[in-house]
Amino acid sequence: GQQVMQIPQYQHVQEGEDFTTYCNSSTTLSNIQWYKQRPGGHPVFLIQLVKSGEVKKQKRLTFQFGEAKKNSSLHITATQTTDVGTYFCAGPYQGGSEKLVFGKGTKLTVNP
Amino acid sequence: EAGVVQSPRYKIIEKKQPVAFWCNPISGHNTLYWYLQNLGQGPELLIRYENEEAVDDSQLPKDRFSAERLKGVDSTLKIQPAELGDSAVYLCASSLFQGSNEQFFGPGTRLTVL
């Protein structure tokens, strides 16, 4: 079946360091979404990427969608303690349906 | 604007007992989702509603799980009987319409089955 894989599973950084998480799908995706879940909280939508090679920025966060639309990355510049949480990517089931398939997430901890 | 409301927030039951979770989506959101989230995993879709119609329930274990969305607004997810392996967080989410970019998640119900 379709798989959405994220690496690394865990990342611990010192405050001020950069952080990157990678997402890979076994199928070509029509779009990819990113969510953030704070400890004890619920997933919160961050962004959706649609176009091949698309790059979007939200302050210190940079999101990329691969040229082949099978992979994506989230990069955080100069992490802050408020960035702590688990970052999930999610893609449509079988590439284009309304059902989202979530990766297992990358758990980020930041040491102040 | 109020977010997605879920209750209860926590539930502890013994195995073989029934349990029900309630969700009130954001006003005007036609699409409602129930997800299961195990520790250290991403959410997994159980069922998706468009208004009152269940359009995707392929991942719902129908021998013990049931759901309804009467009048296309609130929804209830039921487990009967609960098993130890059902311990997880049950998340409800809603979106404006099918194909809408963003899903808004509720706080979830943490179920513990003893």
PDB file of N, CA and C in Angstrom, chain A residues 9-10 31 33 35 37 40-48 50 86 88 93 97-105, chain B residues 9 33 35 37 40-45 48 56 58-59 91 97-108 110:
ATOM      1  N   GLN A   9      13.043  10.388  12.677  1.00  0.00           N
ATOM      2  CA  GLN A   9      11.901  10.190  13.563  1.00  0.00           C
ATOM      3  C   GLN A   9      11.973  11.162  14.734  1.00  0.00           C
ATOM      4  N   TYR A  10      13.212  11.416  15.196  1.00  0.00           N
ATOM      5  CA  TYR A  10      13.447  12.345  16.297  1.00  0.00           C
ATOM      6  C   TYR A  10      14.604  13.270  15.933  1.00  0.00           C
ATOM      7  N   ASN A  31      -0.621  16.877  -4.164  1.00  0.00           N
ATOM      8  CA  ASN A  31      -0.263  17.955  -3.253  1.00  0.00           C
ATOM      9  C   ASN A  31       0.303  17.328  -1.987  1.00  0.00           C
ATOM     10  N   GLN A  33       0.674  18.260   2.344  1.00  0.00           N
ATOM     11  CA  GLN A  33       0.367  19.167   3.441  1.00  0.00           C
ATOM     12  C   GLN A  33       1.312  18.907   4.601  1.00  0.00           C
ATOM     13  N   TYR A  35       1.634  19.546   8.871  1.00  0.00           N
ATOM     14  CA  TYR A  35       0.945  19.863  10.115  1.00  0.00           C
ATOM     15  C   TYR A  35       1.955  19.850  11.260  1.00  0.00           C
ATOM     16  N   GLN A  37       2.103  19.363  15.535  1.00  0.00           N
ATOM     17  CA  GLN A  37       1.379  18.951  16.731  1.00  0.00           C
ATOM     18  C   GLN A  37       2.261  19.221  17.944  1.00  0.00           C
ATOM     19  N   GLY A  40       0.982  17.096  23.642  1.00  0.00           N
ATOM     20  CA  GLY A  40      -0.333  17.105  24.271  1.00  0.00           C
ATOM     21  C   GLY A  40      -1.408  17.797  23.465  1.00  0.00           C
ATOM     22  N   GLY A  41      -1.060  18.285  22.300  1.00  0.00           N
ATOM     23  CA  GLY A  41      -2.017  19.021  21.486  1.00  0.00           C
ATOM     24  C   GLY A  41      -2.515  18.232  20.298  1.00  0.00           C
ATOM     25  N   HIS A  42      -3.135  18.930  19.376  1.00  0.00           N
ATOM     26  CA  HIS A  42      -3.673  18.302  18.183  1.00  0.00           C
ATOM     27  C   HIS A  42      -2.976  18.866  16.947  1.00  0.00           C
ATOM     28  N   PRO A  43      -3.028  18.140  15.842  1.00  0.00           N
ATOM     29  CA  PRO A  43      -2.371  18.640  14.620  1.00  0.00           C
ATOM     30  C   PRO A  43      -2.972  19.969  14.164  1.00  0.00           C
ATOM     31  N   VAL A  44      -2.090  20.875  13.754  1.00  0.00           N
ATOM     32  CA  VAL A  44      -2.493  22.178  13.233  1.00  0.00           C
ATOM     33  C   VAL A  44      -1.891  22.344  11.849  1.00  0.00           C
ATOM     34  N   PHE A  45      -2.731  22.677  10.908  1.00  0.00           N
ATOM     35  CA  PHE A  45      -2.306  22.850   9.516  1.00  0.00           C
ATOM     36  C   PHE A  45      -1.279  23.973   9.402  1.00  0.00           C
ATOM     37  N   LEU A  46      -0.196  23.674   8.657  1.00  0.00           N
ATOM     38  CA  LEU A  46       0.808  24.704   8.394  1.00  0.00           C
ATOM     39  C   LEU A  46       0.711  25.219   6.965  1.00  0.00           C
ATOM     40  N   ILE A  47       0.697  24.277   5.996  1.00  0.00           N
ATOM     41  CA  ILE A  47       0.776  24.714   4.614  1.00  0.00           C
ATOM     42  C   ILE A  47       0.414  23.572   3.674  1.00  0.00           C
ATOM     43  N   GLN A  48       0.042  23.915   2.447  1.00  0.00           N
ATOM     44  CA  GLN A  48      -0.134  22.939   1.390  1.00  0.00           C
ATOM     45  C   GLN A  48       0.713  23.360   0.198  1.00  0.00           C
ATOM     46  N   VAL A  50       1.487  22.447  -3.905  1.00  0.00           N
ATOM     47  CA  VAL A  50       0.778  21.827  -5.027  1.00  0.00           C
ATOM     48  C   VAL A  50       1.663  21.651  -6.259  1.00  0.00           C
ATOM     49  N   THR A  86       5.801  17.836  17.042  1.00  0.00           N
ATOM     50  CA  THR A  86       5.963  16.828  16.005  1.00  0.00           C
ATOM     51  C   THR A  86       5.422  17.376  14.700  1.00  0.00           C
ATOM     52  N   PHE A  88       4.273  16.669  10.921  1.00  0.00           N
ATOM     53  CA  PHE A  88       3.757  15.619  10.049  1.00  0.00           C
ATOM     54  C   PHE A  88       3.600  16.133   8.627  1.00  0.00           C
ATOM     55  N   TYR A  93      -4.240   9.918  -0.531  1.00  0.00           N
ATOM     56  CA  TYR A  93      -4.169   8.482  -0.761  1.00  0.00           C
ATOM     57  C   TYR A  93      -4.145   8.207  -2.263  1.00  0.00           C
ATOM     58  N   SER A  97      -6.632  11.326  -4.019  1.00  0.00           N
ATOM     59  CA  SER A  97      -7.976  11.237  -3.438  1.00  0.00           C
ATOM     60  C   SER A  97      -8.142  12.258  -2.316  1.00  0.00           C
ATOM     61  N   GLU A  98      -9.328  12.317  -1.752  1.00  0.00           N
ATOM     62  CA  GLU A  98      -9.595  13.250  -0.657  1.00  0.00           C
ATOM     63  C   GLU A  98      -9.043  12.736   0.667  1.00  0.00           C
ATOM     64  N   LYS A  99      -8.725  11.445   0.730  1.00  0.00           N
ATOM     65  CA  LYS A  99      -8.222  10.852   1.969  1.00  0.00           C
ATOM     66  C   LYS A  99      -6.750  11.184   2.117  1.00  0.00           C
ATOM     67  N   LEU A 100      -6.362  11.673   3.290  1.00  0.00           N
ATOM     68  CA  LEU A 100      -4.970  11.998   3.573  1.00  0.00           C
ATOM     69  C   LEU A 100      -4.272  10.828   4.246  1.00  0.00           C
ATOM     70  N   VAL A 101      -3.036  10.567   3.832  1.00  0.00           N
ATOM     71  CA  VAL A 101      -2.180   9.593   4.489  1.00  0.00           C
ATOM     72  C   VAL A 101      -1.064  10.364   5.177  1.00  0.00           C
ATOM     73  N   PHE A 102      -0.980  10.238   6.484  1.00  0.00           N
ATOM     74  CA  PHE A 102       0.010  10.952   7.273  1.00  0.00           C
ATOM     75  C   PHE A 102       1.269  10.112   7.449  1.00  0.00           C
ATOM     76  N   GLY A 103       2.419  10.794   7.467  1.00  0.00           N
ATOM     77  CA  GLY A 103       3.639  10.141   7.886  1.00  0.00           C
ATOM     78  C   GLY A 103       3.643   9.971   9.397  1.00  0.00           C
ATOM     79  N   LYS A 104       4.690   9.311   9.902  1.00  0.00           N
ATOM     80  CA  LYS A 104       4.769   9.084  11.349  1.00  0.00           C
ATOM     81  C   LYS A 104       5.248  10.317  12.104  1.00  0.00           C
ATOM     82  N   GLY A 105       5.755  11.301  11.374  1.00  0.00           N
ATOM     83  CA  GLY A 105       6.149  12.539  12.010  1.00  0.00           C
ATOM     84  C   GLY A 105       7.603  12.568  12.435  1.00  0.00           C
TER      85      GLY A 105
ATOM     86  N   ARG B   9     -12.753  14.583  26.908  1.00  0.00           N
ATOM     87  CA  ARG B   9     -11.329  14.719  26.584  1.00  0.00           C
ATOM     88  C   ARG B   9     -10.567  13.473  26.974  1.00  0.00           C
ATOM     89  N   TYR B  33     -14.187  14.352   9.683  1.00  0.00           N
ATOM     90  CA  TYR B  33     -13.305  13.186   9.702  1.00  0.00           C
ATOM     91  C   TYR B  33     -13.146  12.679  11.135  1.00  0.00           C
ATOM     92  N   TYR B  35     -10.304  10.378  13.081  1.00  0.00           N
ATOM     93  CA  TYR B  35      -8.987   9.772  12.977  1.00  0.00           C
ATOM     94  C   TYR B  35      -8.659   9.041  14.272  1.00  0.00           C
ATOM     95  N   GLN B  37      -5.200   8.084  16.448  1.00  0.00           N
ATOM     96  CA  GLN B  37      -3.772   8.359  16.552  1.00  0.00           C
ATOM     97  C   GLN B  37      -3.167   7.551  17.696  1.00  0.00           C
ATOM     98  N   GLY B  40       3.174   8.044  18.983  1.00  0.00           N
ATOM     99  CA  GLY B  40       4.313   8.025  18.084  1.00  0.00           C
ATOM    100  C   GLY B  40       3.961   7.812  16.621  1.00  0.00           C
ATOM    101  N   GLN B  41       2.691   7.902  16.309  1.00  0.00           N
ATOM    102  CA  GLN B  41       2.235   7.692  14.935  1.00  0.00           C
ATOM    103  C   GLN B  41       1.458   8.911  14.442  1.00  0.00           C
ATOM    104  N   GLY B  42       1.287   8.981  13.136  1.00  0.00           N
ATOM    105  CA  GLY B  42       0.438  10.016  12.580  1.00  0.00           C
ATOM    106  C   GLY B  42      -1.022   9.603  12.637  1.00  0.00           C
ATOM    107  N   PRO B  43      -1.923  10.543  12.465  1.00  0.00           N
ATOM    108  CA  PRO B  43      -3.354  10.201  12.457  1.00  0.00           C
ATOM    109  C   PRO B  43      -3.686   9.259  11.309  1.00  0.00           C
ATOM    110  N   GLU B  44      -4.592   8.326  11.583  1.00  0.00           N
ATOM    111  CA  GLU B  44      -5.070   7.388  10.554  1.00  0.00           C
ATOM    112  C   GLU B  44      -6.575   7.551  10.407  1.00  0.00           C
ATOM    113  N   LEU B  45      -7.020   7.749   9.190  1.00  0.00           N
ATOM    114  CA  LEU B  45      -8.439   8.009   8.963  1.00  0.00           C
ATOM    115  C   LEU B  45      -9.287   6.780   9.259  1.00  0.00           C
ATOM    116  N   ARG B  48     -14.875   9.291   6.905  1.00  0.00           N
ATOM    117  CA  ARG B  48     -15.045  10.669   6.413  1.00  0.00           C
ATOM    118  C   ARG B  48     -16.494  10.869   5.990  1.00  0.00           C
ATOM    119  N   ASP B  56     -16.293   7.615   2.988  1.00  0.00           N
ATOM    120  CA  ASP B  56     -15.129   6.738   3.072  1.00  0.00           C
ATOM    121  C   ASP B  56     -15.087   6.140   4.466  1.00  0.00           C
ATOM    122  N   SER B  58     -13.731   2.865   4.745  1.00  0.00           N
ATOM    123  CA  SER B  58     -13.007   1.637   4.437  1.00  0.00           C
ATOM    124  C   SER B  58     -12.066   1.208   5.564  1.00  0.00           C
ATOM    125  N   GLN B  59     -11.626   2.159   6.405  1.00  0.00           N
ATOM    126  CA  GLN B  59     -10.699   1.823   7.480  1.00  0.00           C
ATOM    127  C   GLN B  59     -11.410   1.650   8.825  1.00  0.00           C
ATOM    128  N   LEU B  91      -9.274  11.541  17.177  1.00  0.00           N
ATOM    129  CA  LEU B  91      -9.326  12.923  16.738  1.00  0.00           C
ATOM    130  C   LEU B  91     -10.470  13.135  15.756  1.00  0.00           C
ATOM    131  N   PHE B  97     -15.124  21.993   2.820  1.00  0.00           N
ATOM    132  CA  PHE B  97     -15.774  21.147   1.826  1.00  0.00           C
ATOM    133  C   PHE B  97     -14.793  20.083   1.388  1.00  0.00           C
ATOM    134  N   GLN B  98     -15.295  19.087   0.668  1.00  0.00           N
ATOM    135  CA  GLN B  98     -14.439  18.024   0.145  1.00  0.00           C
ATOM    136  C   GLN B  98     -13.403  18.636  -0.789  1.00  0.00           C
ATOM    137  N   GLY B  99     -12.146  18.306  -0.563  1.00  0.00           N
ATOM    138  CA  GLY B  99     -11.097  18.870  -1.380  1.00  0.00           C
ATOM    139  C   GLY B  99     -10.533  20.169  -0.844  1.00  0.00           C
ATOM    140  N   SER B 100     -11.087  20.647   0.276  1.00  0.00           N
ATOM    141  CA  SER B 100     -10.564  21.862   0.893  1.00  0.00           C
ATOM    142  C   SER B 100      -9.151  21.610   1.397  1.00  0.00           C
ATOM    143  N   ASN B 101      -8.311  22.651   1.315  1.00  0.00           N
ATOM    144  CA  ASN B 101      -6.904  22.487   1.672  1.00  0.00           C
ATOM    145  C   ASN B 101      -6.696  22.031   3.098  1.00  0.00           C
ATOM    146  N   GLU B 102      -7.347  22.682   4.001  1.00  0.00           N
ATOM    147  CA  GLU B 102      -6.965  22.607   5.398  1.00  0.00           C
ATOM    148  C   GLU B 102      -7.986  21.845   6.220  1.00  0.00           C
ATOM    149  N   GLN B 103      -7.495  20.930   7.043  1.00  0.00           N
ATOM    150  CA  GLN B 103      -8.338  20.239   8.003  1.00  0.00           C
ATOM    151  C   GLN B 103      -8.083  20.846   9.371  1.00  0.00           C
ATOM    152  N   PHE B 104      -9.154  21.116  10.094  1.00  0.00           N
ATOM    153  CA  PHE B 104      -9.074  21.672  11.432  1.00  0.00           C
ATOM    154  C   PHE B 104      -9.365  20.541  12.423  1.00  0.00           C
ATOM    155  N   PHE B 105      -8.398  20.282  13.291  1.00  0.00           N
ATOM    156  CA  PHE B 105      -8.541  19.171  14.229  1.00  0.00           C
ATOM    157  C   PHE B 105      -9.072  19.655  15.574  1.00  0.00           C
ATOM    158  N   GLY B 106      -9.844  18.789  16.215  1.00  0.00           N
ATOM    159  CA  GLY B 106     -10.264  19.019  17.582  1.00  0.00           C
ATOM    160  C   GLY B 106      -9.186  18.550  18.540  1.00  0.00           C
ATOM    161  N   PRO B 107      -9.395  18.745  19.852  1.00  0.00           N
ATOM    162  CA  PRO B 107      -8.381  18.398  20.842  1.00  0.00           C
ATOM    163  C   PRO B 107      -8.217  16.899  21.050  1.00  0.00           C
ATOM    164  N   GLY B 108      -9.194  16.110  20.580  1.00  0.00           N
ATOM    165  CA  GLY B 108      -9.102  14.663  20.697  1.00  0.00           C
ATOM    166  C   GLY B 108      -9.666  14.121  21.993  1.00  0.00           C
ATOM    167  N   ARG B 110      -8.709  11.043  24.560  1.00  0.00           N
ATOM    168  CA  ARG B 110      -7.726  10.008  24.883  1.00  0.00           C
ATOM    169  C   ARG B 110      -8.442   8.864  25.576  1.00  0.00           C
TER     170      ARG B 110
END
